[in-house]
Amino acid sequence: MSTRRERRLTLVGSVTGAVIVALDGTVLTVAQPTLQRDLRATFTQVQWTSTGYLIAVAGLLVFAGRLGDRYGHRQIFAVGVLGFGATSAGIGLAADVGWVIGLRVAQGAFGALLQPATLGMLRAAYPPEGLARPIALRTSAIGVAAAAGPVVGGALAAHLGWRAVFFLNVIPALAVGVLALAVRTPKAPRGAADVRLDLPGAGLLAVALAGLVHTLVAIPETGWTAATAPGPVATVVAGVAFVLHERRTRSPLVPPSVLRSATVRSALGVLVAASASLFGALFLGTYFMQDVLGLDALQSGLRGLPLAMMMVLGAPAAAFLMRRQGPRRSAVAGMTLVTAGVLLMSRLDRGSGAGEIGGCFLLLGAGFGVVMVTATAVIVRRASVETAGVAGGLQQTAMNIGPMLGVAAATMLMSLAAPDTAGGRAAGDGPRWAAGAFLSAMGPALTVLAAVAALGALSAGRLPGRTAGTSAPPPPSAGGGGADALVPAAVSRGRRAGRRPPPAESR
């Protein structure tokens, strides 16, 4: 096991890597309008600076985690964070939007490498019973980055231009990459060199997730169209082929020991339900504050600050709660708070003040912070050291897919109850609703999202109790065969040219 100093350095690297990714997503959103004007790009081209990144990240997270299991999480993390910084510098020097899009896709690939490794390094450096606190610190840092991102990005874009936003990450990425190479952490487990990488499985999973992400991103912008249809088809075909392939191959991409764990499956379900309900509510809350109440982006962001604050404060509290009450009660309590926050938001109207709105966000932030720490700790602790990377990749995939599911579901629910009533907008600029129609449909849509959170609470009820969750050792080693959300800042992003705030780019 690592020495105390090595553990602290590993924690610094893990937290910094997660913060770099979270900060990148939030500062980019603020800088996109300036980028569009400077490079004379179309709205669709600017949208692809986010969509291309999301597709690359989601498609490669699990495979990147497996690479960490095979070659060592520290090495993969170093490659990922250094590549992330290099592509950030390249984007800052890009001459046209085509280069920006291409480099954003490459940046997404490097981001996929570093994100599971941030959890894999913690699993290798800390004993299972000591993981809750470092994961809580990591979650708090993500909350701080998400809250600070719009402010930092706005200041840089306003005074130094959009290119400065991308240079922001270069020096921290270089520093933490060098630190990762210098720290002596446990090497890949014995026998890891004998593991065969499942390249066909990785390719099939990448196609399935890329199709799903493209569909979920497109639905809120254009609805169901002929251009949207190929995405679900590719997802289903590639997904079925992936499952069949995994059952037959001798070295599956996702080891059976991970998928057979009911605890891991329940924790992943909790993360998807929590992030879907949270981001769906944030999406509708942003429209409510700006279209119904007439607030600007800054005023909306200020009303949403309790969410970020409670995430920062709630994450350390979650580690304490887990020790006292166990994962099951902690996650159920967190999901109950998320459910209550979404339900209270469904009752907002034109007369709602800052206190009522802030109260909704306070409940959402407190609940989500607890859920994120608890479910992540359960997933990482239940994995053996040999499969920690895959477990981290699955956690990060859930945290990427969940928000997009929530935004897509919110858009479809609103479209059914209150069809897009604003004409004269450019294609792809996102939906617009008249204030009255939006307000009448918002309550039912948020009630459905609250039901999704309640289902997550039921899934949380299947997590281990206090004794099993705090003292049971991880499953036996699988041998050769065998986690950020920039979450809170969504309410402060506003809409550019009528578009929705984009999903978070992986925490």
XYZ file of C-alpha atoms in Angstrom:
507
model
C 0.000 0.000 0.000
C 1.155 3.517 -0.732
C 2.835 5.674 1.895
C 0.971 8.632 3.347
C 2.935 11.080 1.173
C 2.270 9.089 -1.982
C -1.417 8.911 -1.165
C -1.601 12.667 -0.743
C 0.169 13.257 -4.045
C -2.140 10.762 -5.727
C -5.128 12.598 -4.268
C -3.777 15.930 -5.553
C -3.380 14.468 -9.026
C -6.829 12.867 -9.010
C -8.589 16.009 -7.783
C -6.695 18.316 -10.153
C -7.430 16.095 -13.141
C -11.143 16.045 -12.337
C -11.171 19.819 -11.815
C -9.433 20.471 -15.143
C -12.155 18.580 -16.995
C -14.981 20.209 -15.014
C -13.555 23.692 -15.470
C -13.035 23.152 -19.192
C -16.696 22.330 -19.756
C -18.077 25.340 -17.917
C -15.678 27.991 -19.197
C -16.184 26.814 -22.794
C -19.916 27.412 -22.608
C -19.410 31.054 -21.715
C -16.788 31.549 -24.432
C -18.742 29.982 -27.319
C -20.598 33.134 -28.449
C -17.308 35.051 -28.728
C -15.686 32.108 -30.526
C -18.576 32.032 -33.011
C -18.226 35.712 -33.853
C -14.434 35.666 -34.073
C -14.227 32.595 -36.335
C -17.406 33.457 -38.261
C -18.789 30.030 -37.475
C -22.376 28.847 -37.791
C -24.421 27.872 -34.779
C -24.233 24.197 -35.794
C -20.440 24.358 -36.014
C -20.233 25.854 -32.533
C -22.586 23.171 -31.237
C -20.203 20.522 -32.578
C -17.394 21.886 -30.425
C -19.389 20.385 -27.536
C -21.063 17.453 -29.295
C -17.807 16.126 -30.779
C -16.197 16.201 -27.348
C -19.123 14.408 -25.715
C -19.196 11.646 -28.324
C -15.464 10.998 -27.972
C -15.626 10.922 -24.185
C -18.670 8.681 -23.868
C -17.465 6.208 -26.477
C -14.032 5.669 -24.936
C -14.484 5.856 -21.160
C -14.864 2.129 -20.481
C -12.043 1.153 -22.837
C -9.838 3.831 -21.286
C -10.539 2.345 -17.866
C -9.522 -1.074 -19.158
C -6.296 0.409 -20.480
C -5.581 1.634 -16.969
C -6.193 -1.838 -15.575
C -3.780 -3.229 -18.162
C -0.952 -0.676 -18.170
C -1.396 1.173 -14.881
C -3.689 4.069 -14.021
C -0.862 6.513 -13.327
C 0.609 6.080 -16.804
C -2.761 6.371 -18.546
C -3.640 9.398 -16.426
C -0.371 11.099 -17.366
C -0.989 10.521 -21.090
C -4.564 11.749 -20.743
C -3.873 14.923 -18.789
C -0.830 15.921 -20.864
C -2.782 15.302 -24.070
C -5.706 17.275 -22.676
C -3.431 20.226 -21.997
C -1.754 19.986 -25.407
C -5.066 19.966 -27.262
C -6.257 22.898 -25.145
C -3.227 24.863 -26.311
C -3.895 23.787 -29.899
C -7.492 25.012 -29.713
C -6.282 28.341 -28.375
C -4.061 28.670 -31.462
C -6.619 27.346 -33.989
C -7.120 29.423 -37.122
C -10.646 28.266 -37.984
C -13.578 26.417 -36.450
C -12.749 23.187 -38.275
C -9.533 22.907 -36.291
C -11.416 23.727 -33.107
C -13.904 20.897 -33.696
C -11.188 18.382 -34.589
C -9.079 19.271 -31.586
C -12.125 19.137 -29.317
C -12.734 15.554 -30.451
C -9.087 14.741 -29.690
C -9.439 16.500 -26.352
C -12.456 14.309 -25.598
C -10.362 11.206 -26.270
C -7.673 12.391 -23.861
C -10.355 13.351 -21.352
C -11.682 9.798 -21.555
C -8.216 8.510 -20.696
C -7.769 10.651 -17.604
C -11.229 10.468 -16.048
C -11.468 6.756 -15.098
C -7.827 6.932 -14.053
C -8.646 9.576 -11.429
C -10.748 6.938 -9.665
C -8.463 4.008 -10.485
C -5.494 5.761 -8.896
C -7.482 6.332 -5.705
C -8.543 2.674 -5.588
C -4.925 1.576 -5.969
C -3.591 4.037 -3.377
C -6.229 3.761 -0.624
C -7.687 0.770 1.202
C -11.394 0.166 0.462
C -12.497 1.484 3.857
C -10.523 4.721 3.290
C -11.974 5.689 -0.108
C -14.983 7.741 1.022
C -12.996 10.799 2.130
C -10.814 11.236 -1.006
C -13.850 10.693 -3.244
C -15.732 13.320 -1.215
C -12.865 15.811 -1.623
C -12.828 15.100 -5.356
C -16.572 15.757 -5.575
C -16.296 19.011 -3.607
C -13.523 20.222 -5.895
C -15.679 19.482 -8.939
C -18.451 21.576 -7.391
C -16.082 24.495 -6.830
C -14.819 24.290 -10.419
C -18.344 24.143 -11.797
C -19.399 27.196 -9.805
C -16.275 29.199 -10.656
C -16.142 28.191 -14.328
C -18.706 30.649 -15.743
C -17.216 33.537 -13.782
C -13.630 32.756 -14.775
C -14.579 31.997 -18.366
C -16.656 35.149 -18.691
C -13.863 37.344 -17.325
C -11.239 35.787 -19.601
C -13.429 35.970 -22.691
C -14.404 39.570 -21.976
C -10.898 40.905 -21.301
C -8.508 38.555 -23.136
C -10.674 36.835 -25.744
C -12.001 33.284 -26.089
C -8.547 31.822 -26.753
C -7.472 32.604 -23.183
C -10.177 30.232 -21.947
C -8.365 27.276 -23.490
C -4.911 28.360 -22.343
C -6.285 28.334 -18.780
C -5.838 24.560 -18.488
C -2.409 24.220 -20.090
C -0.138 24.937 -17.123
C -2.188 22.955 -14.542
C -2.369 20.001 -16.950
C 1.370 20.085 -17.540
C 2.088 20.322 -13.816
C -0.200 17.474 -12.771
C 1.009 15.326 -15.679
C 4.610 15.688 -14.553
C 3.511 15.024 -10.969
C 1.764 11.821 -12.036
C 4.935 10.583 -13.707
C 6.997 11.458 -10.643
C 4.788 9.817 -8.012
C 5.539 6.172 -7.327
C 2.154 4.489 -7.067
C 1.390 0.773 -7.137
C 2.080 -0.793 -10.512
C -0.453 -2.733 -12.505
C -1.379 -5.955 -10.670
C 0.541 -9.121 -11.431
C -1.024 -10.847 -14.399
C -2.339 -7.612 -15.909
C 0.186 -7.943 -18.745
C -1.530 -11.189 -19.756
C -4.903 -9.495 -20.214
C -5.929 -9.214 -23.852
C -7.560 -5.943 -24.798
C -10.989 -6.507 -26.292
C -10.679 -4.195 -29.291
C -13.796 -5.470 -31.132
C -15.842 -5.040 -27.957
C -14.426 -1.561 -27.427
C -15.332 -0.613 -30.991
C -18.902 -1.909 -30.696
C -19.445 -0.147 -27.373
C -18.007 3.086 -28.771
C -20.416 2.975 -31.734
C -23.386 2.236 -29.469
C -22.588 5.045 -27.044
C -21.695 7.504 -29.817
C -25.050 6.889 -31.463
C -26.837 7.320 -28.150
C -25.011 10.541 -27.296
C -25.589 12.027 -30.755
C -29.306 11.234 -30.471
C -29.675 12.653 -26.982
C -27.862 15.844 -27.939
C -29.877 16.272 -31.157
C -33.365 15.706 -29.707
C -33.501 18.916 -27.628
C -32.236 20.916 -30.629
C -34.263 19.495 -33.531
C -36.686 16.939 -32.098
C -37.287 13.600 -33.793
C -36.342 14.015 -37.466
C -35.037 11.842 -40.295
C -31.536 12.969 -39.349
C -32.067 11.780 -35.783
C -33.252 8.264 -36.701
C -29.873 6.668 -37.574
C -28.589 7.285 -34.051
C -31.022 4.974 -32.204
C -30.657 2.339 -34.936
C -26.858 2.350 -34.606
C -27.166 2.231 -30.822
C -29.467 -0.793 -30.824
C -27.561 -2.750 -33.481
C -24.128 -2.065 -31.981
C -25.430 -2.614 -28.452
C -26.870 -6.044 -29.265
C -23.688 -7.004 -31.117
C -21.632 -5.877 -28.113
C -23.619 -8.008 -25.663
C -23.352 -11.089 -27.907
C -19.641 -10.507 -28.397
C -18.980 -10.072 -24.665
C -20.684 -13.379 -23.902
C -18.455 -15.273 -26.331
C -15.031 -13.673 -25.993
C -12.449 -15.026 -23.554
C -11.275 -11.543 -22.508
C -14.362 -9.289 -22.361
C -14.044 -5.531 -22.175
C -16.198 -5.469 -19.020
C -15.220 -8.421 -16.783
C -18.174 -10.574 -15.676
C -17.208 -10.008 -12.039
C -18.168 -6.337 -12.465
C -21.464 -6.866 -14.278
C -22.559 -9.707 -11.996
C -22.424 -7.423 -8.965
C -25.969 -6.346 -8.095
C -24.443 -3.642 -5.895
C -22.519 -2.086 -8.790
C -25.558 -2.243 -11.080
C -27.713 -0.560 -8.431
C -25.131 2.176 -7.839
C -24.899 2.869 -11.569
C -28.684 3.064 -11.738
C -28.697 5.543 -8.867
C -26.170 7.778 -10.660
C -28.131 7.720 -13.918
C -31.440 8.487 -12.167
C -29.942 11.257 -10.020
C -28.077 12.983 -12.848
C -31.019 12.648 -15.275
C -33.517 14.177 -12.854
C -31.069 16.894 -11.767
C -30.085 18.012 -15.260
C -33.612 17.783 -16.579
C -34.687 20.065 -13.735
C -31.776 22.459 -14.347
C -32.669 22.637 -18.036
C -36.282 23.550 -17.296
C -35.248 25.806 -14.411
C -33.025 27.829 -16.728
C -35.881 28.389 -19.170
C -38.231 29.245 -16.302
C -35.946 31.881 -14.828
C -35.064 33.503 -18.137
C -38.233 33.137 -20.231
C -40.927 33.306 -17.557
C -39.331 35.509 -14.894
C -37.244 37.543 -17.378
C -33.942 37.130 -15.524
C -30.616 37.380 -17.327
C -27.890 34.729 -17.209
C -26.111 36.348 -14.252
C -29.262 36.659 -12.164
C -30.181 33.059 -12.975
C -26.718 31.913 -11.969
C -26.923 33.715 -8.651
C -30.212 32.014 -7.835
C -28.621 28.687 -8.634
C -25.589 29.186 -6.388
C -27.098 27.215 -3.465
C -26.803 24.087 -5.615
C -23.058 24.527 -6.054
C -22.571 25.503 -2.415
C -24.436 22.454 -1.124
C -22.512 20.142 -3.431
C -19.261 21.495 -2.028
C -20.465 21.205 1.582
C -22.509 18.048 1.132
C -19.740 15.885 -0.292
C -17.614 15.783 2.905
C -20.797 15.329 4.927
C -21.609 12.318 2.757
C -18.373 10.597 3.786
C -19.299 11.058 7.450
C -22.855 9.897 6.800
C -21.611 6.755 5.073
C -19.484 5.818 8.060
C -22.371 6.297 10.467
C -25.333 5.050 8.433
C -23.890 3.050 5.547
C -24.291 3.485 1.770
C -27.933 2.395 1.614
C -29.359 4.959 4.012
C -27.027 7.673 2.717
C -28.031 7.167 -0.920
C -31.740 6.858 -0.096
C -31.547 10.105 1.889
C -29.758 11.844 -0.987
C -32.251 10.653 -3.593
C -35.116 11.728 -1.326
C -33.660 15.244 -1.229
C -33.284 15.280 -5.019
C -36.897 14.111 -5.404
C -38.108 16.804 -3.011
C -36.113 19.491 -4.825
C -37.567 18.566 -8.222
C -41.104 18.404 -6.803
C -40.745 21.831 -5.193
C -39.463 23.223 -8.473
C -42.595 21.895 -10.191
C -44.666 24.254 -8.012
C -42.819 27.442 -8.979
C -44.789 30.172 -10.734
C -44.491 33.811 -11.773
C -44.716 34.924 -8.150
C -41.830 32.766 -6.939
C -39.008 34.731 -5.359
C -35.284 34.161 -4.964
C -35.803 32.338 -1.665
C -38.171 29.760 -3.130
C -35.999 29.170 -6.176
C -32.852 28.997 -4.058
C -34.540 26.489 -1.752
C -35.129 24.131 -4.682
C -31.506 24.339 -5.733
C -30.352 23.893 -2.142
C -32.190 20.570 -1.869
C -30.936 19.445 -5.277
C -27.322 20.258 -4.434
C -27.398 18.638 -1.001
C -29.008 15.475 -2.325
C -26.886 15.124 -5.430
C -23.643 15.686 -3.527
C -24.494 12.840 -1.150
C -25.600 10.531 -3.967
C -22.554 11.179 -6.120
C -20.095 10.472 -3.301
C -21.961 7.440 -1.997
C -22.622 5.702 -5.318
C -19.119 6.410 -6.620
C -17.523 5.070 -3.441
C -19.641 1.916 -3.644
C -18.683 1.279 -7.279
C -14.964 1.820 -6.739
C -14.824 -0.089 -3.429
C -16.669 -3.119 -4.771
C -14.237 -3.431 -7.686
C -10.983 -5.309 -7.269
C -7.779 -3.420 -7.973
C -7.541 -5.314 -11.266
C -10.931 -4.001 -12.458
C -10.937 -0.545 -10.845
C -10.393 1.180 -14.191
C -13.393 -0.463 -15.835
C -15.494 0.347 -12.761
C -14.387 3.985 -12.972
C -15.185 4.028 -16.691
C -18.692 2.747 -16.035
C -19.204 5.379 -13.332
C -18.056 8.152 -15.648
C -20.233 6.817 -18.474
C -23.273 6.912 -16.193
C -22.414 10.495 -15.264
C -22.242 11.424 -18.963
C -25.331 9.603 -20.205
C -27.601 10.530 -17.291
C -27.582 14.307 -17.858
C -28.254 13.920 -21.570
C -31.132 11.527 -20.870
C -32.599 14.057 -18.464
C -32.403 16.988 -20.876
C -33.801 14.921 -23.761
C -36.650 13.631 -21.571
C -37.462 17.131 -20.334
C -37.573 18.444 -23.895
C -39.848 15.657 -25.111
C -42.183 16.043 -22.134
C -42.434 19.784 -22.692
C -42.984 19.330 -26.429
C -45.880 16.968 -25.761
C -47.555 19.354 -23.306
C -46.541 22.690 -24.864
C -45.422 22.479 -28.514
C -42.741 24.878 -29.704
C -44.685 28.102 -30.225
C -41.942 30.505 -31.276
C -41.537 30.844 -35.001
C -38.871 32.470 -37.090
C -35.890 30.846 -35.444
C -32.984 29.267 -37.243
C -32.894 25.490 -37.517
C -30.977 23.944 -34.675
C -31.355 26.933 -32.369
C -33.217 24.816 -29.870
C -36.835 24.882 -28.688
C -38.701 27.975 -27.596
C -41.983 28.142 -25.760
C -44.349 30.980 -24.966
C -44.130 31.844 -21.276
C -47.702 30.829 -20.481
C -47.509 27.519 -22.323
C -44.152 26.754 -20.739
C -45.402 27.413 -17.231
C -48.443 25.164 -17.665
C -46.315 22.292 -18.959
C -43.371 22.681 -16.585
C -45.177 21.256 -13.561
C -46.147 17.917 -15.162
C -42.717 17.547 -16.783
C -40.902 18.096 -13.498
C -43.283 15.691 -11.758
C -42.189 12.982 -14.174
C -38.547 13.822 -13.471
C -39.283 13.603 -9.746
C -40.677 10.116 -10.376
C -37.367 9.220 -12.043
C -35.548 10.387 -8.900
C -37.927 8.324 -6.771
C -37.043 5.250 -8.844
C -33.419 6.050 -8.085
C -34.275 6.005 -4.382
C -35.712 2.508 -4.824
C -32.495 1.442 -6.545
C -30.506 2.997 -3.681
C -32.407 0.715 -1.324
C -30.494 -2.218 -2.833
C -27.102 -0.855 -1.826
C -25.242 -2.396 1.139
C -26.227 -1.469 4.653
C -23.856 -0.052 7.248
C -22.140 -3.306 8.228
C -21.704 -4.692 4.733
C -20.870 -1.353 3.209
C -18.262 -0.298 5.719
C -16.490 -3.450 6.670
C -16.861 -5.981 3.890
C -13.749 -6.445 1.767
C -13.903 -5.979 -1.983
C -14.632 -9.036 -4.126
C -11.785 -11.454 -4.796
C -9.288 -10.554 -7.468
C -10.463 -11.441 -10.932
C -6.932 -12.214 -12.013
C -6.227 -11.720 -15.665
C -9.839 -11.151 -16.680
C -10.544 -9.286 -14.381
C -15.496 7.511 -12.273
C -17.951 15.256 -12.950
C -19.962 17.221 -13.475
C -19.476 20.668 -13.826
C -22.882 20.045 -12.609
C -24.072 23.159 -10.781
C -23.105 25.697 -13.408
C -25.804 24.620 -15.833
C -28.237 27.191 -14.465
C -25.847 30.072 -15.062
C -25.097 29.400 -18.698
C -28.221 30.861 -20.206
C -29.080 30.353 -23.842
C -27.252 31.673 -26.840
C -29.460 32.377 -29.826
C -32.312 30.503 -28.166
C -30.455 27.264 -27.593
C -30.607 25.148 -24.468
C -27.641 24.906 -22.095
C -25.603 21.911 -23.273
C -25.163 18.794 -21.154
C -22.250 18.658 -18.806
C -19.083 17.212 -20.235
C -18.284 14.520 -17.873
C -16.995 15.032 -14.489
